[in-house]
Amino acid sequence: MMNLFRTFRVGISGPPGVGKSTFIEALGTFLCQKDFRVAVLAVDPSSARTGGSILGDVTRMDELTKHKNAFVRGSPSRGTLGGVTRSTTDAIALCETFGYNVILVETVGVGQSETMVEGMTDVFLLLSPPAGGDELQGIKKGIMELVDIIVVNKADGELLPIAKRAAADYKAALHFGTPKNPLWVPQVRICSARTKDNVAEVWKTMNQYWEQMEKEGVMESKRKSQRKAWMWRMVQEELVKRFERNPRVQSTLIEVQREVEEGRLTAGLAADLLMDSFGASQ
Amino acid sequence: MMNLFRTFRVGISGPPGVGKSTFIEALGTFLCQKDFRVAVLAVDPSSARTGGSILGDVTRMDELTKHKNAFVRGSPSRGTLGGVTRSTTDAIALCETFGYNVILVETVGVGQSETMVEGMTDVFLLLSPPAGGDELQGIKKGIMELVDIIVVNKADGELLPIAKRAAADYKAALHFGTPKNPLWVPQVRICSARTKDNVAEVWKTMNQYWEQMEKEGVMESKRKSQRKAWMWRMVQEELVKRFERNPRVQSTLIEVQREVEEGRLTAGLAADLLMDSFGASQ
């Protein structure tokens, strides 16, 4: 059982309108009442491009925001994807240093943000609407290979049978592909964040995941390799930035790129030419 | 309709034992008889690590290898993934220069090879065994988001009803996720490469894809952006190689990496330290 002396990093994603804020508020409040200290971070790489803020979204969590055990904030960063990554990984570390032990990292699901959040958390939850068939196309491609737990939300009233069918569809779809984690079969649950039905059940499933990973001793090794991977991704991004800023590269690039696009130069030769102009200026 | 004056790059993947060689031989021979000139290239990035060869596999295509319109060979490269990529993109270009107009690029499905082959071809086929449920786990995770056409092979005799059910399962599974290509709904077909049943039907579907892309004028623009993307990927790989070879980086790396793994240094600060030691030596 996850306890107050450890930390648990939870990635949460889902399409717009699925009720992410309501779910996070319900789960977060439930955990605060159990004396966990809960931090909610929202990641929005799109703000890097649009300059937009998502604080409006997270401040909708009135009840949770007011709880003494909770800390709720939007993405602390503008700037490049690297900037968002860095400030988010740093924010997770800071929250843990300050004693928060359940870190809920929400992503609005733009671009590569799910992969990013999955790569910095212990467990990855997908929130799904109670829907079937074509409507499930709203679920982003490739996300099925990232999930550890799928939660079909809004499973109350008239939508309950539809939610149950969606859950069955997910279970069938999860049969495709080799498992992401050989120690864990992705689980599907239904809940209603609004009525709070089965929110405790979702937490129980998250705990089963936690216990399984702890039992196998892979929780800490996963975090180690995550940190190492981020270090290398940041190095790579910085190297490309330096390359693009190089004046000789810039003057070669326009023509080389056009020749490659037109098929008069292979990609490999073009890369050689660019590396030559970069090397010559060092 | 794809004609003799154009080229068509076809990526083909599938799990071991699905009958890739038999399928490629059946499709290739069918096309040679229609006066297409067919080149078969096999990509095996694992040979970069194991030093193994896959020529044994492609030379099993006896009938096709002997046809005057066909050119069959294994992966021309050992070395890094970058090396395999480069030699494969170059080989595709060379085959087209020498008049081959259908280029079948087979991948043995190790590591990132499907993503790589999908990124250098016009259409991507997944060959599947006639199976259901748990057996479909043999299909690699993430591949569903790459496919344009799924072909369930071995659809003959007793396996025919099983193949039909697998095809229905795939159709259902394709409902998940936003489409890769807004102009094309991935299609599912059954065929038997051994008896040659429905091989013509598979080619017809490939042609429908071709016509749709041509009609929308996106075939050439897709190739342009593929070439550009490869150029950048090769630049990136070369930059990281130079970085790793740098003596100052090498002397800093061991300690920095350990500190990051142990969580005493954040990934961002570690990247800064490494970039500093790289920069100082330039």
Coordinates of C-alpha atoms in Angstrom, one line a residue:
Chain A
M1 CA 0.0 0.0 0.0
M2 CA 1.2 3.4 -0.9
N3 CA 2.0 5.2 2.3
L4 CA 2.6 8.7 3.6
F5 CA 6.4 8.3 3.5
R6 CA 6.7 7.6 -0.1
T7 CA 5.8 9.6 -3.3
F8 CA 3.6 8.5 -6.2
R9 CA 3.8 10.3 -9.5
V10 CA 0.6 10.0 -11.5
G11 CA 0.2 11.1 -15.1
I12 CA -3.4 11.8 -16.2
S13 CA -4.6 12.4 -19.8
G14 CA -7.8 12.4 -21.7
P15 CA -9.6 14.2 -24.5
P16 CA -11.2 17.6 -24.0
G17 CA -14.6 17.4 -22.3
V18 CA -13.9 14.1 -20.5
G19 CA -13.9 15.8 -17.1
K20 CA -10.3 15.8 -16.2
S21 CA -10.6 18.7 -13.8
T22 CA -13.6 17.1 -12.1
F23 CA -11.8 13.8 -11.8
I24 CA -8.6 15.3 -10.4
E25 CA -10.6 17.3 -7.9
A26 CA -12.6 14.2 -6.8
L27 CA -9.5 12.0 -6.6
G28 CA -7.4 14.7 -5.0
T29 CA -10.0 15.6 -2.3
F30 CA -10.5 11.9 -1.6
L31 CA -6.7 11.5 -1.0
C32 CA -6.4 14.7 1.0
Q33 CA -9.1 13.3 3.4
K34 CA -6.9 10.3 3.8
D35 CA -4.0 12.6 4.9
F36 CA -2.0 12.4 1.7
R37 CA -0.6 15.7 0.6
V38 CA -1.6 16.1 -3.0
A39 CA 0.1 18.4 -5.6
V40 CA -1.6 19.0 -9.0
L41 CA 0.5 20.1 -11.9
A42 CA -0.9 20.8 -15.3
V43 CA 1.3 20.5 -18.4
D44 CA 0.5 22.4 -21.5
P45 CA 3.2 22.4 -24.2
S46 CA 0.8 24.2 -26.5
S47 CA 1.3 27.3 -24.3
A48 CA 4.8 27.3 -25.7
R49 CA 3.3 28.1 -29.1
T50 CA 0.2 30.0 -28.3
G51 CA 1.3 31.8 -25.1
G52 CA -2.0 30.7 -23.7
S53 CA -2.5 29.8 -20.0
I54 CA -4.4 26.9 -18.5
L55 CA -4.6 28.3 -15.1
G56 CA -8.2 29.0 -15.8
D57 CA -8.7 25.2 -16.0
V58 CA -7.0 24.2 -12.8
T59 CA -8.4 27.0 -10.7
R60 CA -11.8 25.5 -11.4
M61 CA -10.9 22.9 -8.7
D62 CA -12.4 25.0 -5.9
E63 CA -12.8 22.4 -3.3
L64 CA -9.3 20.9 -3.8
T65 CA -7.6 24.2 -4.0
K66 CA -8.9 25.2 -0.6
H67 CA -7.8 22.0 1.1
K68 CA -4.8 22.4 3.4
N69 CA -3.2 19.2 2.1
A70 CA -3.4 20.3 -1.6
F71 CA -1.2 22.4 -3.9
V72 CA -2.7 23.2 -7.3
R73 CA -1.1 25.1 -10.1
G74 CA -0.9 25.3 -13.9
S75 CA 2.1 24.7 -16.0
P76 CA 4.8 27.0 -14.6
S77 CA 6.5 27.6 -18.0
R78 CA 6.2 29.2 -21.3
G79 CA 8.8 28.7 -24.0
T80 CA 10.1 25.6 -25.8
L81 CA 8.9 22.1 -25.2
G82 CA 12.2 21.6 -23.5
G83 CA 11.4 24.5 -21.2
V84 CA 8.0 23.0 -20.2
T85 CA 9.7 19.6 -19.7
R86 CA 12.4 21.0 -17.5
S87 CA 10.1 23.1 -15.4
T88 CA 7.7 20.2 -14.9
T89 CA 10.4 17.7 -13.9
D90 CA 11.8 20.3 -11.6
A91 CA 8.3 21.1 -10.2
I92 CA 7.7 17.4 -9.4
A93 CA 11.0 17.2 -7.5
L94 CA 10.2 20.5 -5.6
C95 CA 6.8 19.3 -4.6
E96 CA 8.3 16.1 -3.3
T97 CA 11.0 18.0 -1.4
F98 CA 8.2 20.1 0.2
G99 CA 6.4 17.0 1.4
Y100 CA 3.7 16.4 -1.2
N101 CA 3.5 12.6 -1.7
V102 CA 0.9 12.2 -4.5
I103 CA 1.8 14.3 -7.5
L104 CA -1.0 14.4 -10.1
V105 CA 0.4 15.6 -13.5
E106 CA -2.4 16.5 -15.9
T107 CA -1.8 16.9 -19.6
V108 CA -4.1 18.6 -22.0
G109 CA -3.1 16.1 -24.6
V110 CA -1.5 18.4 -27.3
G111 CA 1.3 17.1 -29.4
Q112 CA 3.8 14.9 -27.6
S113 CA 2.6 15.9 -24.2
E114 CA 1.3 12.4 -23.2
T115 CA 4.6 10.8 -24.1
M116 CA 6.3 13.5 -22.1
V117 CA 4.1 13.1 -19.0
E118 CA 4.3 9.3 -19.2
G119 CA 8.1 9.6 -19.2
M120 CA 8.1 11.6 -16.0
T121 CA 5.5 9.7 -13.9
D122 CA 5.2 6.3 -12.2
V123 CA 1.8 5.4 -13.6
F124 CA -0.2 6.7 -16.5
L125 CA -4.0 7.1 -16.5
L126 CA -6.2 7.7 -19.5
L127 CA -9.6 9.2 -18.8
S128 CA -12.1 8.3 -21.4
P129 CA -15.7 9.5 -22.2
P130 CA -18.5 6.9 -21.9
A131 CA -18.7 6.3 -25.7
G132 CA -18.3 3.7 -28.3
G133 CA -17.3 3.1 -31.9
D134 CA -16.5 6.2 -33.9
E135 CA -16.6 8.4 -30.8
L136 CA -13.5 6.6 -29.4
Q137 CA -11.6 8.2 -32.3
G138 CA -11.4 11.2 -30.0
I139 CA -8.8 9.1 -28.1
K140 CA -5.4 10.0 -29.4
K141 CA -3.7 7.5 -31.6
G142 CA -0.7 5.9 -29.8
I143 CA -2.1 6.5 -26.4
M144 CA -3.1 2.9 -25.9
E145 CA 0.5 2.0 -25.7
L146 CA 1.2 4.4 -22.9
V147 CA -1.6 3.6 -20.5
D148 CA -1.4 1.6 -17.3
I149 CA -5.0 2.3 -16.3
I150 CA -8.0 3.4 -18.3
V151 CA -10.8 5.1 -16.4
V152 CA -14.2 5.6 -18.2
N153 CA -15.6 8.7 -16.6
K154 CA -19.2 9.9 -16.3
A155 CA -20.4 6.3 -15.5
D156 CA -23.6 7.4 -13.8
G157 CA -27.3 7.5 -14.6
E158 CA -28.2 7.0 -18.2
L159 CA -24.6 6.8 -19.3
L160 CA -23.7 3.9 -17.0
P161 CA -24.5 1.1 -19.6
I162 CA -22.7 3.0 -22.3
A163 CA -19.7 3.4 -20.0
K164 CA -19.7 -0.3 -19.3
R165 CA -19.7 -1.1 -22.9
A166 CA -16.8 1.3 -23.6
A167 CA -14.9 -0.4 -20.8
A168 CA -15.4 -3.7 -22.5
D169 CA -14.3 -2.3 -25.9
Y170 CA -11.1 -1.0 -24.2
K171 CA -10.4 -4.4 -22.7
A172 CA -10.7 -6.0 -26.1
A173 CA -8.5 -3.3 -27.8
L174 CA -5.9 -3.8 -25.1
H175 CA -5.4 -7.3 -26.6
F176 CA -3.5 -5.8 -29.5
G177 CA 0.2 -5.3 -29.1
T178 CA 2.9 -6.5 -26.7
P179 CA 2.4 -5.2 -23.2
K180 CA 4.3 -2.0 -22.3
N181 CA 5.1 -3.4 -18.9
P182 CA 5.6 -7.1 -18.5
L183 CA 4.7 -6.8 -14.8
W184 CA 1.3 -5.2 -15.3
V185 CA -1.7 -5.8 -17.4
P186 CA -3.4 -2.5 -18.1
Q187 CA -6.7 -2.3 -16.2
V188 CA -10.0 -0.7 -17.1
R189 CA -12.3 0.9 -14.6
I190 CA -15.5 3.0 -14.7
C191 CA -16.2 5.8 -12.4
S192 CA -18.2 9.0 -12.0
A193 CA -16.1 12.0 -10.8
R194 CA -19.3 14.0 -10.4
T195 CA -21.1 11.6 -8.1
K196 CA -17.7 10.3 -6.8
D197 CA -18.9 6.7 -7.5
N198 CA -16.0 4.3 -7.8
V199 CA -13.3 7.0 -7.2
A200 CA -12.1 4.9 -4.3
E201 CA -12.0 1.9 -6.7
V202 CA -9.8 3.8 -9.1
W203 CA -7.4 4.6 -6.2
K204 CA -7.4 0.9 -5.2
T205 CA -6.3 0.0 -8.7
M206 CA -3.6 2.6 -8.7
N207 CA -2.4 1.1 -5.4
Q208 CA -2.4 -2.4 -6.9
Y209 CA -0.1 -1.1 -9.5
W210 CA 2.1 0.6 -6.9
E211 CA 2.3 -2.6 -4.9
Q212 CA 3.2 -4.7 -7.9
M213 CA 6.0 -2.4 -8.9
E214 CA 7.3 -2.1 -5.4
K215 CA 7.2 -5.9 -5.0
E216 CA 9.3 -6.3 -8.1
G217 CA 11.6 -3.5 -7.0
V218 CA 11.2 -1.6 -10.3
M219 CA 9.8 1.7 -9.0
E220 CA 13.1 3.3 -8.3
S221 CA 14.9 1.8 -11.3
K222 CA 12.2 3.3 -13.5
R223 CA 12.7 6.7 -12.1
K224 CA 16.5 6.4 -12.5
S225 CA 16.2 5.6 -16.2
Q226 CA 13.6 8.4 -16.6
R227 CA 16.0 11.0 -15.2
K228 CA 18.8 9.7 -17.4
A229 CA 16.5 9.8 -20.5
W230 CA 15.5 13.4 -19.8
M231 CA 19.1 14.4 -19.4
W232 CA 19.9 13.1 -22.8
R233 CA 16.8 14.5 -24.4
M234 CA 17.7 18.0 -23.0
V235 CA 21.3 17.6 -24.3
Q236 CA 20.0 16.6 -27.7
E237 CA 17.6 19.5 -27.9
E238 CA 20.4 22.0 -26.8
L239 CA 22.8 20.6 -29.4
V240 CA 20.2 21.1 -32.2
K241 CA 19.5 24.6 -30.9
R242 CA 23.3 25.5 -31.1
F243 CA 23.4 24.0 -34.6
E244 CA 20.5 26.0 -35.8
R245 CA 21.9 29.2 -34.4
N246 CA 25.3 28.7 -36.1
P247 CA 25.7 31.4 -38.8
R248 CA 27.5 29.1 -41.3
V249 CA 24.7 26.4 -40.9
Q250 CA 22.1 29.1 -41.4
S251 CA 23.6 30.3 -44.7
T252 CA 23.9 26.7 -46.0
L253 CA 20.6 25.5 -44.8
I254 CA 18.2 27.3 -47.1
E255 CA 19.7 26.0 -50.3
V256 CA 20.5 22.5 -48.9
Q257 CA 16.9 22.1 -47.6
R258 CA 15.5 23.1 -51.0
E259 CA 17.7 20.6 -52.9
V260 CA 16.6 17.8 -50.5
E261 CA 13.0 18.7 -50.8
E262 CA 13.3 18.6 -54.6
G263 CA 15.0 15.3 -54.5
R264 CA 18.2 16.6 -56.1
L265 CA 20.2 15.7 -52.9
T266 CA 19.8 12.7 -50.7
A267 CA 19.0 13.2 -47.0
G268 CA 22.4 11.7 -46.1
L269 CA 24.5 14.0 -48.4
A270 CA 22.5 17.0 -47.2
A271 CA 23.3 16.1 -43.6
D272 CA 27.0 15.8 -44.5
L273 CA 27.0 19.2 -46.1
L274 CA 25.4 20.8 -43.0
M275 CA 27.7 19.0 -40.6
D276 CA 30.7 20.2 -42.7
S277 CA 29.6 23.8 -42.5
F278 CA 29.0 23.4 -38.7
G279 CA 32.4 21.7 -38.2
A280 CA 34.3 24.3 -40.2
S281 CA 33.1 27.1 -37.9
Q282 CA 34.3 25.4 -34.7
Chain B
M1 CA -4.0 3.6 -61.3
M2 CA -0.3 3.3 -60.5
N3 CA 1.5 3.1 -63.8
L4 CA 4.9 2.1 -65.2
F5 CA 6.2 5.6 -65.3
R6 CA 5.8 6.3 -61.6
T7 CA 7.3 4.8 -58.5
F8 CA 5.6 3.4 -55.5
R9 CA 7.3 2.8 -52.2
V10 CA 5.7 0.1 -50.1
G11 CA 6.7 -0.7 -46.5
I12 CA 5.8 -4.2 -45.3
S13 CA 6.0 -5.4 -41.7
G14 CA 4.7 -8.2 -39.6
P15 CA 5.6 -10.6 -36.8
P16 CA 8.0 -13.5 -37.3
G17 CA 6.3 -16.5 -38.9
V18 CA 3.5 -14.5 -40.6
G19 CA 4.9 -15.4 -44.0
K20 CA 6.5 -12.1 -45.1
S21 CA 8.8 -13.7 -47.6
T22 CA 6.0 -15.8 -49.1
F23 CA 3.8 -12.7 -49.4
I24 CA 6.5 -10.5 -50.9
E25 CA 7.3 -13.3 -53.4
A26 CA 3.6 -13.7 -54.3
L27 CA 3.0 -9.9 -54.7
G28 CA 6.3 -9.3 -56.4
T29 CA 5.8 -12.1 -58.9
F30 CA 2.2 -10.9 -59.6
L31 CA 3.5 -7.4 -60.3
C32 CA 6.5 -8.6 -62.5
Q33 CA 4.0 -10.4 -64.6
K34 CA 2.2 -7.1 -65.1
D35 CA 5.5 -5.7 -66.3
F36 CA 6.2 -3.7 -63.2
R37 CA 9.9 -3.7 -62.3
V38 CA 10.0 -4.8 -58.6
A39 CA 12.8 -4.2 -56.2
V40 CA 12.8 -5.8 -52.7
L41 CA 14.9 -4.4 -50.0
A42 CA 15.0 -5.8 -46.5
V43 CA 15.8 -3.6 -43.5
D44 CA 17.2 -5.2 -40.4
P45 CA 18.5 -2.7 -37.9
S46 CA 19.2 -5.5 -35.5
S47 CA 22.1 -6.5 -37.7
A48 CA 23.7 -3.3 -36.5
R49 CA 23.9 -4.9 -33.1
T50 CA 24.2 -8.6 -33.8
G51 CA 26.2 -8.4 -36.9
G52 CA 23.7 -11.0 -38.3
S53 CA 22.6 -11.1 -41.9
I54 CA 19.1 -11.5 -43.2
L55 CA 20.2 -12.4 -46.7
G56 CA 19.2 -16.0 -45.9
D57 CA 15.6 -14.8 -45.6
V58 CA 15.3 -12.9 -48.8
T59 CA 17.1 -15.5 -50.9
R60 CA 14.3 -17.8 -50.1
M61 CA 12.3 -15.9 -52.7
D62 CA 13.4 -18.3 -55.5
E63 CA 10.7 -17.5 -58.1
L64 CA 10.9 -13.8 -57.7
T65 CA 14.7 -13.7 -57.5
K66 CA 14.9 -15.4 -61.0
H67 CA 12.4 -13.0 -62.7
K68 CA 14.0 -10.6 -65.1
N69 CA 11.9 -7.7 -63.7
A70 CA 12.9 -8.3 -60.1
F71 CA 15.8 -7.2 -57.9
V72 CA 16.0 -8.8 -54.5
R73 CA 18.5 -8.1 -51.7
G74 CA 19.0 -7.9 -48.0
S75 CA 19.9 -4.9 -46.0
P76 CA 23.0 -3.4 -47.5
S77 CA 24.4 -2.2 -44.3
R78 CA 25.9 -3.0 -41.0
G79 CA 26.7 -0.4 -38.4
T80 CA 24.5 2.2 -36.6
L81 CA 20.8 2.6 -37.1
G82 CA 21.8 5.8 -38.9
G83 CA 23.9 3.7 -41.2
V84 CA 21.0 1.4 -42.0
T85 CA 18.6 4.3 -42.5
R86 CA 21.0 6.0 -44.8
S87 CA 21.9 3.0 -46.9
T88 CA 18.2 2.1 -47.2
T89 CA 17.0 5.6 -48.3
D90 CA 19.9 5.7 -50.7
A91 CA 19.1 2.2 -52.0
I92 CA 15.5 3.2 -52.7
A93 CA 16.7 6.2 -54.7
L94 CA 19.1 4.1 -56.6
C95 CA 16.5 1.4 -57.4
E96 CA 14.2 4.1 -58.8
T97 CA 17.1 5.6 -60.8
F98 CA 17.7 2.2 -62.4
G99 CA 14.1 1.9 -63.4
Y100 CA 12.5 -0.1 -60.7
N101 CA 9.0 1.3 -60.0
V102 CA 7.6 -0.8 -57.2
I103 CA 10.0 -0.8 -54.2
L104 CA 9.0 -3.3 -51.5
V105 CA 10.8 -2.5 -48.2
E106 CA 10.5 -5.3 -45.7
T107 CA 11.3 -4.8 -42.1
V108 CA 11.8 -7.6 -39.6
G109 CA 10.2 -5.5 -37.0
V110 CA 13.0 -5.0 -34.5
G111 CA 13.2 -1.9 -32.4
Q112 CA 12.2 1.2 -34.2
S113 CA 12.4 -0.3 -37.7
E114 CA 8.7 0.0 -38.5
T115 CA 8.7 3.7 -37.7
M116 CA 11.8 4.0 -39.8
V117 CA 10.3 2.1 -42.8
E118 CA 7.0 4.0 -42.5
G119 CA 9.0 7.2 -42.7
M120 CA 10.6 6.3 -46.0
T121 CA 7.7 4.8 -47.9
D122 CA 4.4 5.9 -49.5
V123 CA 2.2 3.2 -48.0
F124 CA 2.7 1.0 -45.0
L125 CA 1.3 -2.6 -44.9
L126 CA 1.0 -4.8 -41.8
L127 CA 0.9 -8.5 -42.4
S128 CA -0.9 -10.3 -39.6
P129 CA -1.4 -14.0 -38.8
P130 CA -4.9 -15.4 -38.8
A131 CA -5.4 -15.3 -35.1
G132 CA -7.5 -13.7 -32.4
G133 CA -7.5 -12.5 -28.8
D134 CA -4.3 -13.1 -27.0
E135 CA -2.4 -14.2 -30.1
L136 CA -2.7 -10.7 -31.5
Q137 CA -0.3 -9.6 -28.8
G138 CA 2.3 -10.7 -31.2
I139 CA 1.5 -7.6 -33.2
K140 CA 3.9 -4.9 -31.9
K141 CA 2.5 -2.1 -29.8
G142 CA 2.2 1.2 -31.6
I143 CA 2.1 -0.4 -35.0
M144 CA -1.7 0.2 -35.4
E145 CA -0.9 4.0 -35.7
L146 CA 1.4 3.4 -38.6
V147 CA -0.6 1.2 -40.8
D148 CA -2.5 2.1 -44.0
I149 CA -3.4 -1.4 -44.9
I150 CA -3.7 -4.6 -42.7
V151 CA -3.4 -7.9 -44.6
V152 CA -4.4 -11.0 -42.7
N153 CA -2.3 -13.8 -44.4
K154 CA -2.8 -17.6 -44.5
A155 CA -6.5 -17.1 -45.2
D156 CA -7.1 -20.5 -46.8
G157 CA -8.5 -23.9 -45.8
E158 CA -9.3 -24.3 -42.1
L159 CA -7.8 -20.9 -41.2
L160 CA -10.1 -19.0 -43.5
P161 CA -12.9 -18.4 -40.8
I162 CA -10.2 -17.5 -38.2
A163 CA -8.6 -15.0 -40.6
K164 CA -12.0 -13.4 -41.3
R165 CA -12.6 -13.0 -37.6
A166 CA -9.1 -11.5 -37.1
A167 CA -10.0 -9.0 -39.9
A168 CA -13.2 -8.0 -38.1
D169 CA -11.2 -7.6 -34.8
Y170 CA -8.8 -5.3 -36.6
K171 CA -11.6 -3.2 -38.1
A172 CA -13.0 -2.8 -34.6
A173 CA -9.6 -1.9 -33.2
L174 CA -8.9 0.7 -35.9
H175 CA -11.8 2.7 -34.4
F176 CA -9.5 3.8 -31.6
G177 CA -7.5 6.9 -32.1
T178 CA -7.5 9.7 -34.6
P179 CA -6.6 8.7 -38.1
K180 CA -3.0 8.9 -39.2
N181 CA -4.0 10.2 -42.6
P182 CA -7.2 12.3 -42.9
L183 CA -7.5 11.2 -46.6
W184 CA -7.4 7.5 -46.0
V185 CA -9.3 5.1 -43.7
P186 CA -7.0 2.1 -43.0
Q187 CA -8.3 -0.9 -44.8
V188 CA -8.2 -4.6 -43.8
R189 CA -7.9 -7.4 -46.3
I190 CA -7.5 -11.2 -46.1
C191 CA -5.3 -13.2 -48.5
S192 CA -3.3 -16.3 -48.8
A193 CA 0.2 -15.8 -50.1
R194 CA 0.7 -19.5 -50.4
T195 CA -2.3 -20.2 -52.7
K196 CA -2.2 -16.6 -54.1
D197 CA -5.9 -16.1 -53.2
N198 CA -6.7 -12.4 -53.0
V199 CA -3.2 -11.2 -53.7
A200 CA -4.7 -9.3 -56.6
E201 CA -7.2 -7.8 -54.2
V202 CA -4.4 -6.5 -51.9
W203 CA -2.8 -4.9 -54.9
K204 CA -6.1 -3.3 -55.8
T205 CA -6.4 -1.8 -52.3
M206 CA -2.8 -0.5 -52.6
N207 CA -3.9 1.1 -55.9
Q208 CA -6.9 2.7 -54.3
Y209 CA -4.6 4.3 -51.8
W210 CA -2.3 5.4 -54.5
E211 CA -5.1 7.0 -56.5
Q212 CA -6.5 8.7 -53.5
M213 CA -3.1 10.3 -52.6
E214 CA -2.5 11.3 -56.2
K215 CA -5.9 12.8 -56.6
E216 CA -5.3 15.0 -53.5
G217 CA -1.8 15.8 -54.7
V218 CA -0.1 14.7 -51.5
M219 CA 2.2 11.9 -52.7
E220 CA 5.0 14.2 -53.7
S221 CA 4.6 16.5 -50.7
K222 CA 4.8 13.5 -48.4
R223 CA 8.1 12.4 -50.0
K224 CA 9.4 16.0 -49.6
S225 CA 8.7 16.1 -46.0
Q226 CA 10.1 12.6 -45.5
R227 CA 13.4 13.6 -47.0
K228 CA 13.6 16.7 -44.9
A229 CA 12.8 14.8 -41.8
W230 CA 15.6 12.2 -42.5
M231 CA 18.1 15.0 -43.1
W232 CA 17.3 16.4 -39.7
R233 CA 17.4 13.1 -38.0
M234 CA 20.8 12.3 -39.4
V235 CA 22.1 15.7 -38.4
Q236 CA 20.8 15.1 -34.9
E237 CA 22.4 11.7 -34.7
E238 CA 25.7 13.1 -35.9
L239 CA 25.6 15.9 -33.4
V240 CA 25.0 13.5 -30.5
K241 CA 27.9 11.3 -31.8
R242 CA 30.3 14.3 -31.8
F243 CA 29.1 15.2 -28.3
E244 CA 29.7 11.7 -27.0
R245 CA 33.2 11.5 -28.6
N246 CA 34.2 14.8 -26.9
P247 CA 37.0 14.1 -24.3
R248 CA 35.7 16.7 -21.8
V249 CA 32.2 15.4 -22.1
Q250 CA 33.4 11.9 -21.6
S251 CA 35.3 12.8 -18.4
T252 CA 32.3 14.7 -17.0
L253 CA 29.7 12.2 -18.1
I254 CA 30.3 9.3 -15.7
E255 CA 29.9 11.3 -12.5
V256 CA 27.1 13.5 -13.8
Q257 CA 25.1 10.4 -15.0
R258 CA 25.6 8.8 -11.6
E259 CA 24.4 11.9 -9.7
V260 CA 21.3 12.1 -12.0
E261 CA 20.5 8.4 -11.6
E262 CA 20.7 8.8 -7.8
G263 CA 18.5 11.8 -7.9
R264 CA 21.1 14.2 -6.4
L265 CA 21.1 16.3 -9.6
T266 CA 18.0 17.2 -11.8
A267 CA 18.1 16.2 -15.4
G268 CA 18.1 19.8 -16.4
L269 CA 21.1 20.8 -14.3
A270 CA 22.9 17.7 -15.5
A271 CA 22.3 18.7 -19.1
D272 CA 23.7 22.1 -18.3
L273 CA 26.9 20.7 -16.8
L274 CA 27.4 18.5 -19.9
M275 CA 26.8 21.3 -22.3
D276 CA 29.2 23.5 -20.4
S277 CA 32.0 20.9 -20.7
F278 CA 31.2 20.5 -24.4
G279 CA 31.1 24.2 -25.0
A280 CA 34.4 24.9 -23.2
S281 CA 36.3 22.6 -25.5
Q282 CA 35.2 24.2 -28.7

